PDB file of C-alpha atoms in Angstrom:
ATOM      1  CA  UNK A  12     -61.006  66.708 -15.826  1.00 51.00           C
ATOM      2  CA  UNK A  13     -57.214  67.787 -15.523  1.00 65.00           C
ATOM      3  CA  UNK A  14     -54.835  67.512 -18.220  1.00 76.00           C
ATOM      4  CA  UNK A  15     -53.427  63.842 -18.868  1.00 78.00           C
ATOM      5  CA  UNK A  16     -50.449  63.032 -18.686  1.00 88.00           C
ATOM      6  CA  UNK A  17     -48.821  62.737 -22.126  1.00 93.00           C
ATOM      7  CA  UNK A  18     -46.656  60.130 -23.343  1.00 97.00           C
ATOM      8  CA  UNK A  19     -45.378  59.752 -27.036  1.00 96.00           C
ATOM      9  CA  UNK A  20     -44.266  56.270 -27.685  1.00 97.00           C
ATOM     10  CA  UNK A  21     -44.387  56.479 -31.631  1.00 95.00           C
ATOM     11  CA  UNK A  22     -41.371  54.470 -33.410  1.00 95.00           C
ATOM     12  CA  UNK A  23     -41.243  52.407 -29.866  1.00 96.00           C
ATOM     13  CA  UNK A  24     -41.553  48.863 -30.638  1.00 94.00           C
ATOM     14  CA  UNK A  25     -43.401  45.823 -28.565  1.00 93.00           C
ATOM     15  CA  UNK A  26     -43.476  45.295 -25.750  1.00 96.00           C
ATOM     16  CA  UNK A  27     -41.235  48.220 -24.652  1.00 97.00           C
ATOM     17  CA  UNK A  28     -43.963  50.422 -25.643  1.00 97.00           C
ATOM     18  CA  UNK A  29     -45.981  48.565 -23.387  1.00 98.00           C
ATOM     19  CA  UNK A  30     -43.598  48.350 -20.630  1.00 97.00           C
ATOM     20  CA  UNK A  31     -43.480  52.444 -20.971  1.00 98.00           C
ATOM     21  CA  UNK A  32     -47.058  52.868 -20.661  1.00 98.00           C
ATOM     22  CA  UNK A  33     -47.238  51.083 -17.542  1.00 97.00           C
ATOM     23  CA  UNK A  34     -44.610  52.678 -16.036  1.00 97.00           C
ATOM     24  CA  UNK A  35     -46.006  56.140 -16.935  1.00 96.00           C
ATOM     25  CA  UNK A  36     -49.078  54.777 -15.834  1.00 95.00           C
ATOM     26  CA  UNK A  37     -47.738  54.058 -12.200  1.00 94.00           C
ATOM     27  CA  UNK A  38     -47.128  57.952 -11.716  1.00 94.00           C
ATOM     28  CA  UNK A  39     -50.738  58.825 -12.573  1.00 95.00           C
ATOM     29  CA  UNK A  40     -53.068  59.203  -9.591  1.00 95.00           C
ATOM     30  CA  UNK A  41     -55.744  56.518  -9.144  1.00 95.00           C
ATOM     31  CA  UNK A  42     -58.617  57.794 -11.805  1.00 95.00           C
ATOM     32  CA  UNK A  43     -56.616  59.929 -13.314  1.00 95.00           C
ATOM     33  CA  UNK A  44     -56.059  59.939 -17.346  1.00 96.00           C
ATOM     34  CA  UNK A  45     -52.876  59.348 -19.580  1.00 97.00           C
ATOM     35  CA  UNK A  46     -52.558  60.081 -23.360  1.00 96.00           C
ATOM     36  CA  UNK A  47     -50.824  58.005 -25.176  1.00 97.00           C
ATOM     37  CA  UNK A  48     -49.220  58.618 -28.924  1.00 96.00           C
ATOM     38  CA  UNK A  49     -48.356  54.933 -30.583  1.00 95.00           C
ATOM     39  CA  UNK A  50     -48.281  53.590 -34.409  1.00 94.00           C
ATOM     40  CA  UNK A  51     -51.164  51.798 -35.481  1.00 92.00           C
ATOM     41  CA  UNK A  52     -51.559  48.060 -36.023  1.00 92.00           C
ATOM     42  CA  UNK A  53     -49.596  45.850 -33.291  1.00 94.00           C
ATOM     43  CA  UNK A  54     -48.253  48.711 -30.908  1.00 95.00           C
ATOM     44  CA  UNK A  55     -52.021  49.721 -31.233  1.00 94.00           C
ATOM     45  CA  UNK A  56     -53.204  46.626 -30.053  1.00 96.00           C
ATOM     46  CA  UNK A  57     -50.806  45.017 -27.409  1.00 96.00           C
ATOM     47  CA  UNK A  58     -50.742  48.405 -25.163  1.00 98.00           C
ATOM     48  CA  UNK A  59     -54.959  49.021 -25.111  1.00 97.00           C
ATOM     49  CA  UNK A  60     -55.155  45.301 -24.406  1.00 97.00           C
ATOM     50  CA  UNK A  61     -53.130  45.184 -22.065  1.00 97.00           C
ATOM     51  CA  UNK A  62     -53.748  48.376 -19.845  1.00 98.00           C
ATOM     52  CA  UNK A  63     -57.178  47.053 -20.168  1.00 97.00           C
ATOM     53  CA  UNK A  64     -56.233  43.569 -18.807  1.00 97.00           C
ATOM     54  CA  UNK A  65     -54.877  45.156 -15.831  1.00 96.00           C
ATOM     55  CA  UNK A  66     -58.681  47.273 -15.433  1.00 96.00           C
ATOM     56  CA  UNK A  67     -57.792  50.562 -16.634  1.00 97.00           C
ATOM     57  CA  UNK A  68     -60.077  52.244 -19.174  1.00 97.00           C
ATOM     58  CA  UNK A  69     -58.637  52.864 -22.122  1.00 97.00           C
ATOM     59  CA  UNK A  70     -60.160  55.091 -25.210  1.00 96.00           C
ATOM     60  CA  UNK A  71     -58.867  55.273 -28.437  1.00 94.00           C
ATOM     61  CA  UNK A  72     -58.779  59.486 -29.163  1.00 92.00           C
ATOM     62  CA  UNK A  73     -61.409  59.810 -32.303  1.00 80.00           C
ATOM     63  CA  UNK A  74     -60.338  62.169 -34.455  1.00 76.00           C
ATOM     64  CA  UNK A  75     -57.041  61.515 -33.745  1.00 77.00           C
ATOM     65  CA  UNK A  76     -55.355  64.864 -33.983  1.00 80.00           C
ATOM     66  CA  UNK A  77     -52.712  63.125 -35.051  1.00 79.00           C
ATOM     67  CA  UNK A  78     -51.883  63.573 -39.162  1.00 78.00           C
ATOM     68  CA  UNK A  79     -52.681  59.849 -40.869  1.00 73.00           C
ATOM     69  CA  UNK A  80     -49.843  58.133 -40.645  1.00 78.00           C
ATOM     70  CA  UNK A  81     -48.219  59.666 -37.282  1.00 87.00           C
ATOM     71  CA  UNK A  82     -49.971  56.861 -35.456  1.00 91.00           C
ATOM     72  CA  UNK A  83     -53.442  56.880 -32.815  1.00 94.00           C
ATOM     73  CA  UNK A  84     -53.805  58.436 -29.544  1.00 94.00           C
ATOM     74  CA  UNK A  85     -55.230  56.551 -26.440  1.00 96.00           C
ATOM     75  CA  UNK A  86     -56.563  58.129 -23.411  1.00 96.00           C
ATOM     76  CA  UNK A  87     -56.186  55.611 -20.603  1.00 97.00           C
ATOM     77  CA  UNK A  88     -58.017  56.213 -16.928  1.00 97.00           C
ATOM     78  CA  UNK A  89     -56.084  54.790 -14.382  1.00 96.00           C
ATOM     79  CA  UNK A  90     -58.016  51.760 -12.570  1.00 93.00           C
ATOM     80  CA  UNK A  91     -58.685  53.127  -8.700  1.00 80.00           C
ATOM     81  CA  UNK A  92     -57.795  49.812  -6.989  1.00 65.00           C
TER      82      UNK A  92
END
């Protein structure tokens, strides 16, 4: 697998956060992977749903290597279609 793409969208509130990831998302190759740094709770939540909504596979990152606190990582595979 190639390196994702990285995207850090900590301290980015909803749904811009979401907005961003799908935007970032758009510049990925079809089955390739984006990482994705957000805070936990809501901006958690929204942005896995709905990347996975629109078919991509997303995976939350466990351990994060992230220090508690600093948020969760996702690693989303674009959908090929």
């Amino acid at each position: 697998m190639n390196d994702p793409v990285t995207l850090d969208l900590r301290g980015t509130a909803c749904p811009v956060n979401f907005i961003r990831a799908r935007l970032a998302l758009e510049t990925v190759p079809a089955g390739g992977w984006l990482q994705i740094d957000l805070d936990r709770g809501e901006p958690e939540l929204m942005v896995a749903e709905g990347l996975r909504s629109e078919g991509h596979a997303v995976e939350l990152v466990v351990p994060s290597p992230l220090a508690p606190g600093d948020g969760v990582r996702l690693r989303v595979q674009r959908d090929g279609g």
